[in-house]
Amino acid sequence: MEEKTEIAPRDKKPRHTALLVFACVLLLTVVTVLCLGGKGSGIALPTGSGTPAEQVEQNGYRRTNASITVDNVQQVIASMSRPEAYTASVTNTLYWSGSWETIYAMQYVRDGVCLTGYFDTEGNVERYQAIKGDQYYAWRNGGTVQYTGAAGVVSADDMSMIPTYETVVQEEKDRILAAGERTVNGEACIYVTVSDSQTGYSLTYWVSAVSGLLVQADYNRGTELVRSVVIDNIQQEEPSEGFFLLPDGTSLLADDTAA
């Protein structure tokens, strides 16, 4: 997989332009399916027109106070940490010209392993992908063939199609347009908007101050919403060990998992 290309004339990669990474992840998924065999041609994307009902309300955000600002939000984000074990559902919706496409997934995290299960259009888990250290794994649900390789530059967040909010800490301060606190569905969250003047895109993160996990991220081009990521149904218990079994019976949780 190729390195992410530099867009802005700075040394750092503008992570908030991670639409490129998202496209690469989709491409990697298609390649994986071809490697595993079968009749599938990649993730099945439910397609529609207009705005899907669940996205009409952007989760009813309510400003609480101004104690988080553009001046201190990077320090606050740096002080946060994610739980070591949790389960969450991930909904990715892409918008263009009045149409939309959605990918649904479940993320399982424990013992340093991140497993993502992708759903088909009928709501069944179609395939799994996992990151453990520097290793990448993929297999079809119920299949007998598995793919194992080096993860390379692909991270666990990339596999789950989630922008890594911790990258805000490395951003140039003049790229941070807004920051503050909001209540999202009754939960205290920190929000921060980062822009890239070279591309015209901006990315707003909403991070739970309770769990330390991203709960939503919106990509905009100007005033147009082009991609929305929603992470919900978060359960902070260890997922069952059974989720982490490869087709050959090996557990991803074992220290001696075959590379």
mmCIF file of C-alpha atoms in Angstrom:
data_model
loop_
_atom_site.group_PDB
_atom_site.id
_atom_site.type_symbol
_atom_site.label_atom_id
_atom_site.label_comp_id
_atom_site.label_asym_id
_atom_site.label_seq_id
_atom_site.Cartn_x
_atom_site.Cartn_y
_atom_site.Cartn_z
ATOM 1 C CA MET A 1 0.000 0.000 0.000
ATOM 2 C CA GLU A 2 1.408 3.384 -0.958
ATOM 3 C CA GLU A 3 2.358 6.066 1.512
ATOM 4 C CA LYS A 4 -0.190 8.852 1.923
ATOM 5 C CA THR A 5 0.840 11.738 -0.319
ATOM 6 C CA GLU A 6 1.604 15.215 0.972
ATOM 7 C CA ILE A 7 -0.965 17.798 -0.063
ATOM 8 C CA ALA A 8 -0.138 20.823 2.045
ATOM 9 C CA PRO A 9 3.306 22.430 1.746
ATOM 10 C CA ARG A 10 4.330 21.251 5.229
ATOM 11 C CA ASP A 11 6.311 18.272 6.439
ATOM 12 C CA LYS A 12 3.366 16.695 8.297
ATOM 13 C CA LYS A 13 0.719 14.681 6.490
ATOM 14 C CA PRO A 14 -2.689 16.431 6.797
ATOM 15 C CA ARG A 15 -4.539 13.571 8.502
ATOM 16 C CA HIS A 16 -7.869 15.349 8.236
ATOM 17 C CA THR A 17 -7.685 14.763 4.464
ATOM 18 C CA ALA A 18 -7.900 11.060 5.254
ATOM 19 C CA LEU A 19 -10.492 10.545 2.526
ATOM 20 C CA LEU A 20 -7.481 9.298 0.569
ATOM 21 C CA VAL A 21 -6.766 6.721 3.264
ATOM 22 C CA PHE A 22 -10.454 5.760 3.318
ATOM 23 C CA ALA A 23 -10.361 5.076 -0.425
ATOM 24 C CA CYS A 24 -7.183 3.037 0.020
ATOM 25 C CA VAL A 25 -8.840 0.989 2.765
ATOM 26 C CA LEU A 26 -11.769 0.200 0.470
ATOM 27 C CA LEU A 27 -9.342 -0.794 -2.269
ATOM 28 C CA LEU A 28 -7.420 -3.007 0.157
ATOM 29 C CA THR A 29 -10.689 -4.675 1.158
ATOM 30 C CA VAL A 30 -11.499 -5.501 -2.468
ATOM 31 C CA VAL A 31 -7.992 -6.882 -3.023
ATOM 32 C CA THR A 32 -8.327 -8.960 0.139
ATOM 33 C CA VAL A 33 -11.577 -10.477 -1.075
ATOM 34 C CA LEU A 34 -9.937 -11.412 -4.356
ATOM 35 C CA CYS A 35 -7.066 -13.013 -2.438
ATOM 36 C CA LEU A 36 -9.492 -14.985 -0.295
ATOM 37 C CA GLY A 37 -11.544 -16.122 -3.227
ATOM 38 C CA GLY A 38 -15.309 -16.226 -3.496
ATOM 39 C CA LYS A 39 -17.816 -14.373 -5.615
ATOM 40 C CA GLY A 40 -17.833 -11.140 -3.627
ATOM 41 C CA SER A 41 -16.482 -7.966 -5.184
ATOM 42 C CA GLY A 42 -15.831 -5.986 -2.017
ATOM 43 C CA ILE A 43 -17.915 -4.308 0.654
ATOM 44 C CA ALA A 44 -21.601 -4.073 -0.277
ATOM 45 C CA LEU A 45 -22.632 -0.425 -0.065
ATOM 46 C CA PRO A 46 -26.315 0.376 0.457
ATOM 47 C CA THR A 47 -27.021 3.223 -1.954
ATOM 48 C CA GLY A 48 -29.756 5.823 -1.823
ATOM 49 C CA SER A 49 -30.634 9.375 -2.746
ATOM 50 C CA GLY A 50 -31.255 12.379 -0.557
ATOM 51 C CA THR A 51 -30.325 12.241 3.111
ATOM 52 C CA PRO A 52 -30.739 8.990 5.068
ATOM 53 C CA ALA A 53 -33.180 9.381 7.955
ATOM 54 C CA GLU A 54 -30.648 8.621 10.663
ATOM 55 C CA GLN A 55 -28.462 11.497 9.471
ATOM 56 C CA VAL A 56 -31.133 14.204 9.357
ATOM 57 C CA GLU A 57 -30.438 15.154 12.964
ATOM 58 C CA GLN A 58 -26.743 15.587 13.678
ATOM 59 C CA ASN A 59 -27.176 14.096 17.164
ATOM 60 C CA GLY A 60 -28.608 17.222 18.792
ATOM 61 C CA TYR A 61 -25.423 18.952 19.903
ATOM 62 C CA ARG A 62 -25.733 21.453 22.758
ATOM 63 C CA ARG A 63 -22.939 23.833 23.747
ATOM 64 C CA THR A 64 -22.194 23.571 27.458
ATOM 65 C CA ASN A 65 -19.374 26.025 28.173
ATOM 66 C CA ALA A 66 -16.249 27.569 26.711
ATOM 67 C CA SER A 67 -13.579 26.051 28.945
ATOM 68 C CA ILE A 68 -12.127 24.158 25.949
ATOM 69 C CA THR A 69 -10.665 26.550 23.375
ATOM 70 C CA VAL A 70 -8.463 26.462 20.301
ATOM 71 C CA ASP A 71 -5.618 27.460 22.611
ATOM 72 C CA ASN A 72 -5.825 24.448 24.919
ATOM 73 C CA VAL A 73 -7.658 21.721 22.982
ATOM 74 C CA GLN A 74 -4.419 20.069 21.837
ATOM 75 C CA GLN A 75 -3.246 19.707 25.430
ATOM 76 C CA VAL A 76 -6.637 18.311 26.444
ATOM 77 C CA ILE A 77 -6.630 15.766 23.604
ATOM 78 C CA ALA A 78 -3.076 14.761 24.523
ATOM 79 C CA SER A 79 -4.217 14.011 28.083
ATOM 80 C CA MET A 80 -6.992 11.653 26.963
ATOM 81 C CA SER A 81 -6.668 7.902 26.505
ATOM 82 C CA ARG A 82 -8.796 5.159 25.016
ATOM 83 C CA PRO A 83 -9.972 2.131 27.022
ATOM 84 C CA GLU A 84 -7.969 -1.056 26.497
ATOM 85 C CA ALA A 85 -11.083 -3.101 25.699
ATOM 86 C CA TYR A 86 -14.398 -2.178 24.105
ATOM 87 C CA THR A 87 -16.942 -2.961 21.397
ATOM 88 C CA ALA A 88 -18.535 -0.311 19.183
ATOM 89 C CA SER A 89 -20.576 -0.025 16.008
ATOM 90 C CA VAL A 90 -19.236 2.153 13.206
ATOM 91 C CA THR A 91 -21.350 3.781 10.507
ATOM 92 C CA ASN A 92 -19.607 5.475 7.584
ATOM 93 C CA THR A 93 -21.742 7.515 5.204
ATOM 94 C CA LEU A 94 -20.428 9.198 2.053
ATOM 95 C CA TYR A 95 -22.473 11.967 0.392
ATOM 96 C CA TRP A 96 -22.350 13.410 -3.116
ATOM 97 C CA SER A 97 -24.793 15.165 -5.453
ATOM 98 C CA GLY A 98 -27.857 14.229 -3.423
ATOM 99 C CA SER A 99 -26.831 10.569 -3.103
ATOM 100 C CA TRP A 100 -25.251 8.605 -0.280
ATOM 101 C CA GLU A 101 -23.601 5.266 0.438
ATOM 102 C CA THR A 102 -23.141 3.657 3.833
ATOM 103 C CA ILE A 103 -20.838 1.028 5.306
ATOM 104 C CA TYR A 104 -21.735 -0.629 8.611
ATOM 105 C CA ALA A 105 -19.165 -2.341 10.801
ATOM 106 C CA MET A 106 -18.479 -3.553 14.332
ATOM 107 C CA GLN A 107 -15.182 -2.911 16.078
ATOM 108 C CA TYR A 108 -13.849 -5.275 18.766
ATOM 109 C CA VAL A 109 -10.777 -4.255 20.771
ATOM 110 C CA ARG A 110 -8.886 -6.146 23.481
ATOM 111 C CA ASP A 111 -5.379 -7.331 24.346
ATOM 112 C CA GLY A 112 -3.823 -5.057 21.729
ATOM 113 C CA VAL A 113 -5.903 -6.513 18.884
ATOM 114 C CA CYS A 114 -8.437 -4.532 16.844
ATOM 115 C CA LEU A 115 -10.944 -6.637 14.890
ATOM 116 C CA THR A 116 -13.468 -5.148 12.462
ATOM 117 C CA GLY A 117 -16.475 -7.043 11.127
ATOM 118 C CA TYR A 118 -18.184 -5.637 8.023
ATOM 119 C CA PHE A 119 -21.909 -6.103 7.398
ATOM 120 C CA ASP A 120 -23.582 -6.861 4.077
ATOM 121 C CA THR A 121 -26.804 -5.222 2.894
ATOM 122 C CA GLU A 122 -28.877 -7.812 4.779
ATOM 123 C CA GLY A 123 -27.232 -7.005 8.112
ATOM 124 C CA ASN A 124 -25.035 -10.099 8.303
ATOM 125 C CA VAL A 125 -21.290 -10.001 9.003
ATOM 126 C CA GLU A 126 -19.672 -10.677 5.641
ATOM 127 C CA ARG A 127 -15.960 -10.535 6.460
ATOM 128 C CA TYR A 128 -13.445 -9.693 9.150
ATOM 129 C CA GLN A 129 -10.211 -7.734 9.142
ATOM 130 C CA ALA A 130 -7.834 -7.379 12.075
ATOM 131 C CA ILE A 131 -4.683 -5.582 13.088
ATOM 132 C CA LYS A 132 -2.350 -7.071 15.683
ATOM 133 C CA GLY A 133 0.906 -5.212 16.097
ATOM 134 C CA ASP A 134 2.409 -4.943 12.625
ATOM 135 C CA GLN A 135 0.337 -7.818 11.209
ATOM 136 C CA TYR A 136 -2.858 -7.649 9.149
ATOM 137 C CA TYR A 137 -5.419 -10.486 8.918
ATOM 138 C CA ALA A 138 -8.529 -10.938 6.763
ATOM 139 C CA TRP A 139 -11.063 -13.706 6.259
ATOM 140 C CA ARG A 140 -14.638 -14.321 5.201
ATOM 141 C CA ASN A 141 -17.194 -15.060 7.877
ATOM 142 C CA GLY A 142 -17.636 -18.829 7.859
ATOM 143 C CA GLY A 143 -14.798 -19.289 5.369
ATOM 144 C CA THR A 144 -11.817 -21.607 5.619
ATOM 145 C CA VAL A 145 -9.199 -19.364 3.995
ATOM 146 C CA GLN A 146 -7.398 -16.511 5.718
ATOM 147 C CA TYR A 147 -4.982 -13.866 4.531
ATOM 148 C CA THR A 148 -2.073 -12.701 6.668
ATOM 149 C CA GLY A 149 0.417 -9.997 5.806
ATOM 150 C CA ALA A 150 2.246 -6.939 7.007
ATOM 151 C CA ALA A 151 -0.019 -4.075 8.068
ATOM 152 C CA GLY A 152 2.376 -1.523 6.633
ATOM 153 C CA VAL A 153 0.998 2.008 7.026
ATOM 154 C CA VAL A 154 -2.563 0.766 7.597
ATOM 155 C CA SER A 155 -3.620 1.301 11.210
ATOM 156 C CA ALA A 156 -6.426 -0.221 13.254
ATOM 157 C CA ASP A 157 -8.356 3.040 12.857
ATOM 158 C CA ASP A 158 -7.903 2.874 9.075
ATOM 159 C CA MET A 159 -9.331 -0.653 9.018
ATOM 160 C CA SER A 160 -12.376 0.508 10.979
ATOM 161 C CA MET A 161 -12.662 3.620 8.755
ATOM 162 C CA ILE A 162 -12.274 5.911 11.762
ATOM 163 C CA PRO A 163 -10.162 9.098 11.640
ATOM 164 C CA THR A 164 -7.526 9.103 14.376
ATOM 165 C CA TYR A 165 -8.438 12.069 16.549
ATOM 166 C CA GLU A 166 -5.103 12.028 18.419
ATOM 167 C CA THR A 167 -3.437 13.521 15.324
ATOM 168 C CA VAL A 168 -4.942 16.865 16.375
ATOM 169 C CA VAL A 169 -2.016 17.140 18.813
ATOM 170 C CA GLN A 170 0.454 17.407 15.905
ATOM 171 C CA GLU A 171 -1.561 19.904 13.859
ATOM 172 C CA GLU A 172 -0.388 23.453 13.223
ATOM 173 C CA LYS A 173 -2.373 25.671 15.557
ATOM 174 C CA ASP A 174 -3.583 27.898 12.733
ATOM 175 C CA ARG A 175 -5.382 24.885 11.232
ATOM 176 C CA ILE A 176 -7.646 24.565 14.272
ATOM 177 C CA LEU A 177 -10.744 26.611 13.496
ATOM 178 C CA ALA A 178 -12.910 25.878 16.530
ATOM 179 C CA ALA A 179 -12.951 23.884 19.751
ATOM 180 C CA GLY A 180 -15.194 23.550 22.777
ATOM 181 C CA GLU A 181 -17.426 21.258 24.795
ATOM 182 C CA ARG A 182 -20.762 19.813 23.785
ATOM 183 C CA THR A 183 -23.201 17.242 25.048
ATOM 184 C CA VAL A 184 -23.783 14.482 22.472
ATOM 185 C CA ASN A 185 -26.749 12.263 23.281
ATOM 186 C CA GLY A 186 -26.349 13.104 26.953
ATOM 187 C CA GLU A 187 -22.591 12.506 27.036
ATOM 188 C CA ALA A 188 -19.967 15.197 27.605
ATOM 189 C CA CYS A 189 -17.737 15.546 24.538
ATOM 190 C CA ILE A 190 -14.904 17.706 23.264
ATOM 191 C CA TYR A 191 -15.172 18.940 19.703
ATOM 192 C CA VAL A 192 -12.468 20.360 17.478
ATOM 193 C CA THR A 193 -12.535 21.437 13.836
ATOM 194 C CA VAL A 194 -9.354 21.256 11.757
ATOM 195 C CA SER A 195 -9.034 22.687 8.257
ATOM 196 C CA ASP A 196 -6.752 22.393 5.255
ATOM 197 C CA SER A 197 -6.743 25.578 3.189
ATOM 198 C CA GLN A 198 -4.964 23.774 0.350
ATOM 199 C CA THR A 199 -7.854 21.358 -0.260
ATOM 200 C CA GLY A 200 -10.822 23.265 1.148
ATOM 201 C CA TYR A 201 -11.713 20.343 3.424
ATOM 202 C CA SER A 202 -12.316 20.492 7.152
ATOM 203 C CA LEU A 203 -12.810 17.717 9.693
ATOM 204 C CA THR A 204 -14.689 18.038 12.972
ATOM 205 C CA TYR A 205 -14.088 15.454 15.695
ATOM 206 C CA TRP A 206 -16.391 14.809 18.669
ATOM 207 C CA VAL A 207 -14.533 12.870 21.372
ATOM 208 C CA SER A 208 -16.237 11.513 24.480
ATOM 209 C CA ALA A 209 -14.805 12.957 27.675
ATOM 210 C CA VAL A 210 -16.240 9.883 29.428
ATOM 211 C CA SER A 211 -14.777 7.009 27.369
ATOM 212 C CA GLY A 212 -11.969 8.786 25.509
ATOM 213 C CA LEU A 213 -13.357 7.409 22.243
ATOM 214 C CA LEU A 214 -14.357 9.262 19.091
ATOM 215 C CA VAL A 215 -18.158 9.308 18.781
ATOM 216 C CA GLN A 216 -18.512 11.215 15.512
ATOM 217 C CA ALA A 217 -16.428 12.852 12.802
ATOM 218 C CA ASP A 218 -17.703 14.968 9.917
ATOM 219 C CA TYR A 219 -15.759 15.797 6.768
ATOM 220 C CA ASN A 220 -16.851 18.950 4.960
ATOM 221 C CA ARG A 221 -15.861 20.608 1.699
ATOM 222 C CA GLY A 222 -16.772 24.210 2.331
ATOM 223 C CA THR A 223 -20.297 23.980 3.760
ATOM 224 C CA GLU A 224 -21.019 20.618 2.111
ATOM 225 C CA LEU A 225 -20.968 17.440 4.222
ATOM 226 C CA VAL A 226 -19.109 14.788 2.223
ATOM 227 C CA ARG A 227 -18.541 12.054 4.823
ATOM 228 C CA SER A 228 -19.835 11.321 8.303
ATOM 229 C CA VAL A 229 -18.535 8.706 10.742
ATOM 230 C CA VAL A 230 -20.672 7.741 13.733
ATOM 231 C CA ILE A 231 -19.390 5.447 16.497
ATOM 232 C CA ASP A 232 -22.060 4.305 18.961
ATOM 233 C CA ASN A 233 -23.321 1.347 20.998
ATOM 234 C CA ILE A 234 -20.020 1.512 22.866
ATOM 235 C CA GLN A 235 -19.598 -1.255 25.440
ATOM 236 C CA GLN A 236 -16.510 -1.043 27.627
ATOM 237 C CA GLU A 237 -16.251 -4.728 28.446
ATOM 238 C CA GLU A 238 -13.850 -7.227 26.913
ATOM 239 C CA PRO A 239 -15.336 -8.717 23.729
ATOM 240 C CA SER A 240 -15.683 -12.504 23.748
ATOM 241 C CA GLU A 241 -12.559 -14.471 22.849
ATOM 242 C CA GLY A 242 -14.605 -16.280 20.213
ATOM 243 C CA PHE A 243 -14.615 -13.227 17.953
ATOM 244 C CA PHE A 244 -10.832 -13.415 17.608
ATOM 245 C CA LEU A 245 -10.535 -16.921 16.156
ATOM 246 C CA LEU A 246 -9.007 -17.260 12.690
ATOM 247 C CA PRO A 247 -10.430 -19.849 10.251
ATOM 248 C CA ASP A 248 -7.556 -22.228 11.076
ATOM 249 C CA GLY A 249 -8.568 -22.164 14.754
ATOM 250 C CA THR A 250 -5.714 -19.921 15.884
ATOM 251 C CA SER A 251 -6.634 -17.170 18.325
ATOM 252 C CA LEU A 252 -5.493 -13.628 17.577
ATOM 253 C CA LEU A 253 -5.239 -13.170 21.325
ATOM 254 C CA ALA A 254 -2.464 -15.762 21.624
ATOM 255 C CA ASP A 255 1.092 -14.484 21.864
ATOM 256 C CA ASP A 256 2.248 -17.038 19.307
ATOM 257 C CA THR A 257 -0.258 -16.148 16.580
ATOM 258 C CA ALA A 258 1.292 -17.156 13.268
ATOM 259 C CA ALA A 259 2.479 -14.278 11.136
#
